[in-house]
Coordinates of C-alpha atoms in Angstrom, one line a residue:
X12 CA -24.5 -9.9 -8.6
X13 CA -28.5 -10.7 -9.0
X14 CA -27.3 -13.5 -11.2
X15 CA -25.5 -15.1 -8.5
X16 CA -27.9 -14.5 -5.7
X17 CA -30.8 -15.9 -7.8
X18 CA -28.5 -18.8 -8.4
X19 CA -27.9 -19.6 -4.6
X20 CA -31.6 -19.0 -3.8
X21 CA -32.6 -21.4 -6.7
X22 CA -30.0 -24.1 -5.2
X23 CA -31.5 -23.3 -1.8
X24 CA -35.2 -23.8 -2.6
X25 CA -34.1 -26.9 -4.5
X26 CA -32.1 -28.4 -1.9
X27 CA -35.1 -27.9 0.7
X28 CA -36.2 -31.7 0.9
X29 CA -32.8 -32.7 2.1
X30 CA -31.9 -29.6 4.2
X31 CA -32.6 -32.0 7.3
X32 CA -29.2 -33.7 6.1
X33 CA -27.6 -30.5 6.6
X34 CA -26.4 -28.8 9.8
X35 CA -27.5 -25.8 11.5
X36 CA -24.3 -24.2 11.1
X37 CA -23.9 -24.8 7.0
X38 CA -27.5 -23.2 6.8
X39 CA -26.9 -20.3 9.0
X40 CA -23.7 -19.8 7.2
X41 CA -25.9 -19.7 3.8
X42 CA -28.1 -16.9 5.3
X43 CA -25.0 -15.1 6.4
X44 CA -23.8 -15.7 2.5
X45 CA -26.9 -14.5 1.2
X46 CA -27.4 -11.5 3.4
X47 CA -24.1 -10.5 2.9
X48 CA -24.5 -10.7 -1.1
X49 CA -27.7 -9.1 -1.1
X50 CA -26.2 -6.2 1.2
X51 CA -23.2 -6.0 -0.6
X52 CA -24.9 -5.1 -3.4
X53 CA -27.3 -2.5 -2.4
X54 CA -24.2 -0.4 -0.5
X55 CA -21.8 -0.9 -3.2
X56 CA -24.4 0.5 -5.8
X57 CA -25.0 3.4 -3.5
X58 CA -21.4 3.9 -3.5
X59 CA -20.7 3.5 -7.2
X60 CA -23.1 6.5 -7.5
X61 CA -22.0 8.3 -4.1
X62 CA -18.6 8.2 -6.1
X63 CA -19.4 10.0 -9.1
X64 CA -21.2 13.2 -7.4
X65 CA -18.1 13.1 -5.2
X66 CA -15.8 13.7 -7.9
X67 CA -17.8 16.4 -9.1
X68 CA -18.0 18.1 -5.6
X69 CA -14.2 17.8 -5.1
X70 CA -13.7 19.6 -8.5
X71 CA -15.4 22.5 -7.1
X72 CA -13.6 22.5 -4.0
X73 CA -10.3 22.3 -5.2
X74 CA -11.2 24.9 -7.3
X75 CA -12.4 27.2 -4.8
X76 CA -9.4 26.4 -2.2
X77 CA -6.6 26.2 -4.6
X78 CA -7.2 28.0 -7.8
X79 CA -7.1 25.6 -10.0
X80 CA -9.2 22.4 -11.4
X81 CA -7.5 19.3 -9.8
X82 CA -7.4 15.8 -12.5
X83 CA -8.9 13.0 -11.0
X84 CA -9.1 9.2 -12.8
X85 CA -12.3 9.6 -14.0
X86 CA -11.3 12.8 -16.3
X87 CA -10.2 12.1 -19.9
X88 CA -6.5 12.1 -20.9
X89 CA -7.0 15.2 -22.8
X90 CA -8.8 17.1 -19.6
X91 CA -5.6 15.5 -17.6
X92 CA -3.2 16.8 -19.7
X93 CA -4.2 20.3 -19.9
X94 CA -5.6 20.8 -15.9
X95 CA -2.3 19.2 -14.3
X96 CA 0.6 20.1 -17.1
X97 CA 2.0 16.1 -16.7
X98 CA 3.3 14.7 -19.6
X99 CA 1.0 11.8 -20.8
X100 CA 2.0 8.3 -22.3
X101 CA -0.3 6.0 -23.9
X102 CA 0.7 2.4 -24.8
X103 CA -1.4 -0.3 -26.0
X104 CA -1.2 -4.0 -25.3
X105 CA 1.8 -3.3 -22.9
X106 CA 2.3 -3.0 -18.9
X107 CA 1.0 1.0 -18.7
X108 CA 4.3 3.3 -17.6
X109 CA 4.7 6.7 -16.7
X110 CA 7.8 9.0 -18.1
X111 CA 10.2 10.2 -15.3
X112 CA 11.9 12.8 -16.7
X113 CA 15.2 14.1 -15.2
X114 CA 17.8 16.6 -16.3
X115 CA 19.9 14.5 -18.7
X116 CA 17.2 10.8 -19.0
X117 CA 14.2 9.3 -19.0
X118 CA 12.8 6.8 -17.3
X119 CA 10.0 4.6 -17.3
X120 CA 8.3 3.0 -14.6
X121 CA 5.0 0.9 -14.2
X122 CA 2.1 2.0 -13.0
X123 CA -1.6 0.1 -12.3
X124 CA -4.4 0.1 -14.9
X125 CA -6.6 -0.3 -11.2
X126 CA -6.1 3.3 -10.9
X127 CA -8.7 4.3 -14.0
X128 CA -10.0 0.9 -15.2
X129 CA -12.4 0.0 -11.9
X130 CA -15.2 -1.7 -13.3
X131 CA -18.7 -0.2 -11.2
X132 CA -22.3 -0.3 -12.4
X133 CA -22.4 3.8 -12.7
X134 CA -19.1 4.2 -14.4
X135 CA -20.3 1.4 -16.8
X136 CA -24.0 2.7 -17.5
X137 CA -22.6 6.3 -18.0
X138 CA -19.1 5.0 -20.0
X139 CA -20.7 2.7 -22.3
X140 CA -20.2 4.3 -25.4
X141 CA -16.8 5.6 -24.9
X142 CA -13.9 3.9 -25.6
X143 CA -11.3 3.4 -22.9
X144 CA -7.8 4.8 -23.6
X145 CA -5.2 3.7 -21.1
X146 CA -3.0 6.7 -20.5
X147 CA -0.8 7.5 -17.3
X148 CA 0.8 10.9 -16.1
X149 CA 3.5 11.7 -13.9
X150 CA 4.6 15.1 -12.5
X151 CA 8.0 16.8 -13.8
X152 CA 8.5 18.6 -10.8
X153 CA 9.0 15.3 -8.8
X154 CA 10.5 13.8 -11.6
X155 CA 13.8 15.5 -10.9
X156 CA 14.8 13.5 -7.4
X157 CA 14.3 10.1 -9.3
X158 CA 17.1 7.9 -9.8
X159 CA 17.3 4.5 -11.7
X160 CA 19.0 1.4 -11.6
X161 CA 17.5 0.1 -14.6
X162 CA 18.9 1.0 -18.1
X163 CA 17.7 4.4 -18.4
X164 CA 16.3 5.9 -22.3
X165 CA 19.4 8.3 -23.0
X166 CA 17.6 11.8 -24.7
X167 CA 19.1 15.0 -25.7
X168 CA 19.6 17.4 -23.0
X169 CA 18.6 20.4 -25.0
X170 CA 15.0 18.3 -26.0
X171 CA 14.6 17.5 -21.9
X172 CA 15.4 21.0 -21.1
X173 CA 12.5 22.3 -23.8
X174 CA 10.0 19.8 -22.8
X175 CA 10.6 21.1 -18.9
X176 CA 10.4 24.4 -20.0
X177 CA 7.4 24.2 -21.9
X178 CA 5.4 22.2 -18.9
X179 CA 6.7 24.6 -16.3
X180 CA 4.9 27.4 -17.9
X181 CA 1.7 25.7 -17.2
X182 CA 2.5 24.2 -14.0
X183 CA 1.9 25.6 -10.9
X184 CA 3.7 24.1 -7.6
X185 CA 1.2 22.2 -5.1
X186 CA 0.2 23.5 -1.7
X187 CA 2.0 21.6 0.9
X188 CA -0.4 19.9 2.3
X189 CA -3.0 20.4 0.5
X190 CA -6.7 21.3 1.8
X191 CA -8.1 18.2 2.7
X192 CA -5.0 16.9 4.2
X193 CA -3.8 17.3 7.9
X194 CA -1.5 19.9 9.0
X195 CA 0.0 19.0 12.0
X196 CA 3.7 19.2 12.6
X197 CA 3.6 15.2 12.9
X198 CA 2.3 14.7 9.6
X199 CA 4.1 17.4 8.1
X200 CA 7.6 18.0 9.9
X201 CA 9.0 16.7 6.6
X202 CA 8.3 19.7 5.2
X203 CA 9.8 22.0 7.6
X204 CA 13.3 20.3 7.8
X205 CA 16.3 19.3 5.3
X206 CA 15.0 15.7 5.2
X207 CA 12.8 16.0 1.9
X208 CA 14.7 13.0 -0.2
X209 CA 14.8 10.7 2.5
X210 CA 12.2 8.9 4.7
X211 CA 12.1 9.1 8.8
X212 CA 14.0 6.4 10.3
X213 CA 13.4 5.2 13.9
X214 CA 17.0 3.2 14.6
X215 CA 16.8 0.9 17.6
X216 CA 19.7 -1.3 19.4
X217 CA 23.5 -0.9 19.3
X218 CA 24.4 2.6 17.1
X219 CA 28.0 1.8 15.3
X220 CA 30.2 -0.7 14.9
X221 CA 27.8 -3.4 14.6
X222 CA 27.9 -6.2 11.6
X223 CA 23.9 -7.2 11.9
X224 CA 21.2 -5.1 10.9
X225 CA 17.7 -5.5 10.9
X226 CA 15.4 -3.8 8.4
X227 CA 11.9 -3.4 9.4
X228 CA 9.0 -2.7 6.7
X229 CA 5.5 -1.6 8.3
X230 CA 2.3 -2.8 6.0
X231 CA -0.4 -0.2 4.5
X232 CA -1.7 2.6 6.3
X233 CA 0.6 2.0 9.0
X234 CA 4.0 3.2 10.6
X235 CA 7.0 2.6 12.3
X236 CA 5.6 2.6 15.2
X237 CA 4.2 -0.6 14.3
X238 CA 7.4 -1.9 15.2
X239 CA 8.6 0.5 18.1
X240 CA 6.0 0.4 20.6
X241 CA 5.7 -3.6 20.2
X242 CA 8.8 -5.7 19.3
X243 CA 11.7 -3.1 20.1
X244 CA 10.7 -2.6 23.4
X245 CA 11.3 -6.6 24.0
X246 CA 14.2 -7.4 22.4
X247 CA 16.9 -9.0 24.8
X248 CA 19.8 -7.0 25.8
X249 CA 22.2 -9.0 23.8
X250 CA 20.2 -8.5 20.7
X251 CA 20.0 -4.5 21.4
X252 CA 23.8 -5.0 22.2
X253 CA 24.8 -6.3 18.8
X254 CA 22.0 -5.2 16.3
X255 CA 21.2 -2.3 14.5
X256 CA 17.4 -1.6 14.3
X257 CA 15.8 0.0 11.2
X258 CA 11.9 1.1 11.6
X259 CA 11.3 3.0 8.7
X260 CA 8.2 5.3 7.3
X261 CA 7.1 4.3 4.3
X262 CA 6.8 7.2 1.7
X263 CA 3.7 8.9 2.7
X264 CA 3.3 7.3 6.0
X265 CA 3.9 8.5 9.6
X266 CA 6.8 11.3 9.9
X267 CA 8.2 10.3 6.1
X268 CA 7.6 12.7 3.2
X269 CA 4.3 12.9 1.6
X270 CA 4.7 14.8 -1.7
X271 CA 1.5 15.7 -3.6
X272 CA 3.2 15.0 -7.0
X273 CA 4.1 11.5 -6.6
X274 CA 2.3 8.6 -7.8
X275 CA 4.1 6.1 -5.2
X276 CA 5.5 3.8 -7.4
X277 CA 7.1 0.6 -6.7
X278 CA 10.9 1.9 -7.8
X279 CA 10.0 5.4 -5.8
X280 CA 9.0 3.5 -2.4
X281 CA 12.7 0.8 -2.8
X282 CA 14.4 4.1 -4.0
X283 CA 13.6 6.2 -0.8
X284 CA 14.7 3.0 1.4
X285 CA 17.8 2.5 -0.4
X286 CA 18.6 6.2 -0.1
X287 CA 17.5 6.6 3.3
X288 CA 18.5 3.3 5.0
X289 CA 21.3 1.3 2.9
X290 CA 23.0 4.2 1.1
X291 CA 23.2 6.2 4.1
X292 CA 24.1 3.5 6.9
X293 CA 26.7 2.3 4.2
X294 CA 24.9 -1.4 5.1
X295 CA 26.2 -4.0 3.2
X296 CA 23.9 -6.9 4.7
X297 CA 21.0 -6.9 6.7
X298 CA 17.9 -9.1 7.7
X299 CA 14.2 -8.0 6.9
X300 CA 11.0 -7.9 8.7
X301 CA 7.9 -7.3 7.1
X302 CA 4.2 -7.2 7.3
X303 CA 1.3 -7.4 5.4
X304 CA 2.0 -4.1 2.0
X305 CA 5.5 -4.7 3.2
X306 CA 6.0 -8.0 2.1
X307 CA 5.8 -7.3 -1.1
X308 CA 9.0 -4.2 -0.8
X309 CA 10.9 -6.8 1.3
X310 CA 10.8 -9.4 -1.6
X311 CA 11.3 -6.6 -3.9
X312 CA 14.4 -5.3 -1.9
X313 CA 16.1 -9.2 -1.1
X314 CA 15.6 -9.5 -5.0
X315 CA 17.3 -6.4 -6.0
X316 CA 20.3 -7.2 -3.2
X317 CA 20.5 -11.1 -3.3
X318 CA 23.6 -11.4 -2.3
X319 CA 22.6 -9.2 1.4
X320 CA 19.8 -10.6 2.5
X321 CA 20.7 -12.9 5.4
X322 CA 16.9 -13.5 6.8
X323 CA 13.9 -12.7 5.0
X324 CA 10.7 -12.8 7.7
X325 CA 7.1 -12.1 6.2
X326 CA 4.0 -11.6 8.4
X327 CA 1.0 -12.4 6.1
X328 CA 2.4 -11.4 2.6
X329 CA -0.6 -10.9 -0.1
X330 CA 0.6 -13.7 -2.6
X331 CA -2.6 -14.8 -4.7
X332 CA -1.6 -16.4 -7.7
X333 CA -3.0 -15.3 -11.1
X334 CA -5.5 -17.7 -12.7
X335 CA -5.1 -18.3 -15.8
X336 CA -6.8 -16.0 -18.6
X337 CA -7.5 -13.0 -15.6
X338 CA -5.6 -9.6 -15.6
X339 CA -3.0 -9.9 -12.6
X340 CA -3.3 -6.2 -11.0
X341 CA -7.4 -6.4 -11.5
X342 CA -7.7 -10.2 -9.8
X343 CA -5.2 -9.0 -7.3
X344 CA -8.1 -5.9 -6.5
X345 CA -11.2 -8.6 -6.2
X346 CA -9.2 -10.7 -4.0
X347 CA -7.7 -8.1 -1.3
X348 CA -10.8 -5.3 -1.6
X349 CA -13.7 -7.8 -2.8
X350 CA -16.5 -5.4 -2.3
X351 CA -18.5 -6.9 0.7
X352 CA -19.7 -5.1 3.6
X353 CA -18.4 -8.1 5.9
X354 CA -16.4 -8.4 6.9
X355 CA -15.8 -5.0 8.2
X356 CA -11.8 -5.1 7.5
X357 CA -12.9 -6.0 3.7
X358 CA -15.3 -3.6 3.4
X359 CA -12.9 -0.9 4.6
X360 CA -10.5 -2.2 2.5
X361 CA -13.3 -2.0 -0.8
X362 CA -14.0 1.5 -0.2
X363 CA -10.3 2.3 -0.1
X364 CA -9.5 0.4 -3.2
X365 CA -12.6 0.7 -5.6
X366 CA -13.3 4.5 -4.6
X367 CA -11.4 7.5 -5.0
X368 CA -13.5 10.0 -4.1
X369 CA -15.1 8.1 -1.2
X370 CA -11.9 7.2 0.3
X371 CA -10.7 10.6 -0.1
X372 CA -13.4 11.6 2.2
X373 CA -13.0 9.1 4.8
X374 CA -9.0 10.5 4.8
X375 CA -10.5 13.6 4.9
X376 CA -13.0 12.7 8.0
X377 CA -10.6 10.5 9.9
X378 CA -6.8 11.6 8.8
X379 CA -7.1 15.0 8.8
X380 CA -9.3 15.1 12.4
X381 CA -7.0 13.0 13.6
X382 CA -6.1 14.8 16.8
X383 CA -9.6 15.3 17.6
X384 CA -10.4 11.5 17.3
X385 CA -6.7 10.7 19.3
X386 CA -8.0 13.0 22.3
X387 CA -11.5 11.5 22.2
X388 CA -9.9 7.6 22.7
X389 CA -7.8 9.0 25.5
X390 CA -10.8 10.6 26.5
X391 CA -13.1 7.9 27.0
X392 CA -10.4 5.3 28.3
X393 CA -9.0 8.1 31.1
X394 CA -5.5 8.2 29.3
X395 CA -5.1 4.3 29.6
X396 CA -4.7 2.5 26.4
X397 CA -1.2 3.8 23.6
X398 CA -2.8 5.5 20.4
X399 CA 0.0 4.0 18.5
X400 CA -2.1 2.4 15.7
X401 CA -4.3 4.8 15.6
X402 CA -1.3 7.0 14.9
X403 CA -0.1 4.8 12.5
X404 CA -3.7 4.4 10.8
X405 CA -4.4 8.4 10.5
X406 CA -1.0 9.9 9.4
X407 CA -1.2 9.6 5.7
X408 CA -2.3 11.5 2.9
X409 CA -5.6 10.2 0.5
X410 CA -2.5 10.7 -2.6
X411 CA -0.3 8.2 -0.7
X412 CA -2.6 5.7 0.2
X413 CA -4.5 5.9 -2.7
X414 CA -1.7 5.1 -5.1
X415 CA 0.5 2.9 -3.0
X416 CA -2.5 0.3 -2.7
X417 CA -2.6 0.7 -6.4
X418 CA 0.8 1.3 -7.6
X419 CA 2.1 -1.3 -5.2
X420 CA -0.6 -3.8 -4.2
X421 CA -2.0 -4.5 -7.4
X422 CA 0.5 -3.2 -9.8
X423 CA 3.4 -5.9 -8.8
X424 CA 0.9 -8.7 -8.5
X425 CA 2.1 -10.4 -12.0
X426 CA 5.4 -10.0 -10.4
X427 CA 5.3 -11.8 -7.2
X428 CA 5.3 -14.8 -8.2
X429 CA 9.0 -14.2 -10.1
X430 CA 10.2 -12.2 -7.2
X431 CA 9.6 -15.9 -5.0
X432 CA 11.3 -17.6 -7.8
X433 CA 14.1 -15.9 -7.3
X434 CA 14.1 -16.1 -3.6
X435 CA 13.8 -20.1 -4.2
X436 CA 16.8 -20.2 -6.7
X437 CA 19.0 -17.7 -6.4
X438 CA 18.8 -16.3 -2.7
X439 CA 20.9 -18.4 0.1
X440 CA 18.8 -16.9 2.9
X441 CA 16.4 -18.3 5.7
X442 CA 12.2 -17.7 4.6
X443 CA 10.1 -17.5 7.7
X444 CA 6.6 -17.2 7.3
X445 CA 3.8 -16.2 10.2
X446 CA 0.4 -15.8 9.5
X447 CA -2.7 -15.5 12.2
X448 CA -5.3 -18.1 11.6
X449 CA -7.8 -15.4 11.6
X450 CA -6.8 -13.0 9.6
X451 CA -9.7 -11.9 8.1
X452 CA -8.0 -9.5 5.1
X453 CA -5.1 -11.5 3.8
X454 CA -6.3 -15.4 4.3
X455 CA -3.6 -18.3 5.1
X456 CA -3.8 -19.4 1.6
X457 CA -1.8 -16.6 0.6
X458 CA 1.2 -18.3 3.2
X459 CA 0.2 -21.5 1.7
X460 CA 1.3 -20.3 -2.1
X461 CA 4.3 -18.6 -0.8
X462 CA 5.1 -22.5 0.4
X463 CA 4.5 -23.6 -2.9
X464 CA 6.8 -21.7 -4.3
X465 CA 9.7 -21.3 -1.7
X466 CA 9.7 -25.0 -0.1
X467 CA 12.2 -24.0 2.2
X468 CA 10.1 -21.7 3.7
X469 CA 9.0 -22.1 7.7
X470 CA 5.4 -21.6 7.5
X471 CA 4.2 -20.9 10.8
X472 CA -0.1 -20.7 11.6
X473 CA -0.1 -18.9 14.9
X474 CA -3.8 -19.6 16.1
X475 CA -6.5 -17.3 16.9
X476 CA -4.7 -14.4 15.8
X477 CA -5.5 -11.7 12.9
X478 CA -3.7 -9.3 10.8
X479 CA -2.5 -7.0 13.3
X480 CA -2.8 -9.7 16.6
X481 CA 0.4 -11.1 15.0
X482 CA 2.2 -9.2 16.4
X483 CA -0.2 -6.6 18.8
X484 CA -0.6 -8.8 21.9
X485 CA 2.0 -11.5 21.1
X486 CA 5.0 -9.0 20.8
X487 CA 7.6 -10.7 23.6
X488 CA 6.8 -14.1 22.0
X489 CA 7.5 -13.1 18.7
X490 CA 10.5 -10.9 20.2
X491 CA 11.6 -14.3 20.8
X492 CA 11.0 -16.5 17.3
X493 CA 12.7 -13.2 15.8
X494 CA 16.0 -13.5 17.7
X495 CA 15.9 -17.3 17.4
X496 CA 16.0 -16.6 13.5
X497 CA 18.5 -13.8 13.2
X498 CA 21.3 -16.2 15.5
X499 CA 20.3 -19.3 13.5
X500 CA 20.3 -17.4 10.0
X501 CA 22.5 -20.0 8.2
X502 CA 22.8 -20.2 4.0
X503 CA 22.0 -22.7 2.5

């Protein structure tokens, strides 16, 4: 980081004679630059530290509140193993996977090295002379809900049922929630009700009998209600007349389950919508609306069901192709969480991404005081403005953000740019594309590769709009271009 800001102070001085060439706005935008680096550096490096005594504070907690040392990713595969009773695989050279283990197979799923290889000046200085092992876990006790479409690994059932015997000795079931996680009966009515396998569904429009349904995906740290309180409400009557609405939860968001246990896989997020939406509705085709995280489950999804997928409609989806010679998950980490104080969405999104201690805390400060900071907005503006995103925002668990922008951000990033592939080649569907001009987190590029490799797509730029002014603000007009594209959906 010095290197580079020497390097643009250098170029700076250098270039002085001619700076009268330049204009005021490329010069002030060199400060900001600068300032920003130099900043950046100093909070990030606070952090890096900030992160480490954290982990050794939350250690003590844990132990205190719940009896038991709690495994983090900075503890060794051997401490991990014996504190948590997970069954640990290490592979070499290879995509890392964790075991699911069920009553009769086993199953393998991927998993992000981001979660335990996050390069940081203190884990560097302190780590120097220890030698990296890339290891994964998963919980058994979770395990036993997970189904597979893949070819599953066949084992013995009386070798499954010794292995499960001989970690349940050790293992002892987590508290629901836990500690540091809210307990309200909106973030936890999962657990009080029948509804454990499957996520909450908000359905919308005409009940039964209807032929067109619409899947809506919310993006990270968000919720249905992304979707309920803007677009719904401003659908046509005709539309509400002859479509089914799906707003789901995602696993560990808003009113959907938030087990402790799971890692929040890929396969576990499509698995929980399959069960809970397609299985259930018995829906045979359907067209998808996503945003921002869920872009990458809706390509996932119209991939898996090629032949169902009669629109496909992503609001900025984080496609940034890998360079060539760069790890996929860990380029896909520097581009969406790129460790600079501004601005403030990236920052937030750094601290999330690069810290699991200090984002734990700020889930701890802001998601588990939630109600306090909801009655305080409706507080200041006398009851006037819809707490919906911040709804939305706070209802989560640290576990389930934590790994979903892991497990699901970074870990399919070598796989986006097949999943558009297919969509190009084999998928007969309609691509619309929206992105806002301003969006500060995912840039329009990432519309503009998407374009490059779907040409059929309808890229659309809507000016002076951000991530979430997309579609907050802007809802009866896109109401509109949605209905446009669901009665013009033709193959091709």
């Amino acid at each position: 980081m010095w290197v580079v800001i020497m390097a643009e102070s250098f170029a700076f001085v250098s270039n002085f004679g001619v700076m009268g060439k330049t204009t005021t706005g490329s010069v002030l935008g060199f400060i900001g630059k600068f300032v920003n680096g130099v900043l950046s550096f100093l909070v990030f490096s606070v952090l890096d530290v900030l992160d480490v005594v954290l982990c050794y504070v939350y250690k003590i907690i844990d132990f205190f509140m719940e009896d038991e040392w709690k495994p983090c990713y900075c503890s060794s595969p051997k401490e991990t193993i014996i504190n948590s009773g997970n069954i640990l695989v290490s592979e070499k050279g290879e995509v890392e996977k964790i075991v699911c283990l069920t009553s009769t197979k086993l199953h393998l799923e991927e998993i992000s090295d981001t979660l335990y290889s996050r390069p940081s000046l203190a884990v560097e200085v302190s780590k120097t002379t220890v030698k990296r092992r890339k290891v994964v876990v998963t919980s058994v006790s979770k395990t036993k809900n997970v189904q597979s479409h893949s070819p599953p690994f066949m084992v013995n059932n009386t070798i499954v049922e010794m292995l499960q015997e001989k970690i349940g000795r050790r293992h002892k079931p987590h508290r629901v929630p836990r500690w540091s996680d809210c307990d309200c009966d909106t973030c936890n009515s999962w657990s009080h009700s029948s509804c454990k396998d499957t996520l909450f569904v908000h359905i919308g429009g005409r009940k039964d009998n209807v032929s067109e349904n619409v899947l809506f995906i919310h993006g990270f740290i968000s919720s249905s209600a992304f979707w309920t309180e803007t677009l719904f409400p401003n659908f046509s009557r005709s539309i509400k007349s002859k479509y089914r609405l799906f707003a789901i939860d995602l696993l560990g968001f808003g009113k959907s389950p938030k087990p402790h246990d799971s890692l929040y896989t890929m396969k576990e997020h499509l698995d929980m919508i399959e069960r809970s939406v397609l299985e259930h509705n018995k829906i045979e085709s359907f067209h998808i609306v996503a945003h921002s995280l869920g872009c990458i489950l809706a390509l996932a999804l119209a991939v898996k069901y090629p032949n169902s997928v009669k629109s496909l409609t992503l609001l900025a989806p984080p496609y940034f192709p890998t360079p060539k010679g760069e790890e996929a998950t860990q380029y896909m980490m520097r581009k969406v969480a790129p460790r600079q104080v501004w601005p403030l969405i990236a920052f937030g999104a750094s601290m999330a991404a690069w810290y699991e201690h200090v984002s734990r805390t700020i889930c701890l400060l802001i998601c588990r005081q939630h109600r306090t900071w909801e009655f305080l907005a409706k507080l200041i503006t006398r009851n006037r403005i819809r707490t919906y995103l911040i709804d939305g925002f706070c209802c989560h668990t640290h576990n389930a953000a934590w790994h979903t922008l892991h497990n699901v951000i970074c870990g399919t990033a070598a796989k986006m740019g097949g999943y558009l592939d297919t969509v190009q080649n084999q998928l007969n569907c309609s691509v619309n594309v929206f992105h806002g001009e301003d969006d500060e987190l995912i840039p329009v590029e990432c519309s503009e590769h998407v374009k490059n490799k779907v040409p059929r797509a309808n890229v659309k730029v809507i000016k002076k709009k951000d991530h979430l002014t997309i579609v907050v603000g802007r809802q009866e007009a896109f109401a509109r271009e949605l209905e446009h594209i669901w009665k013009n959906a033709k193959t091709r």
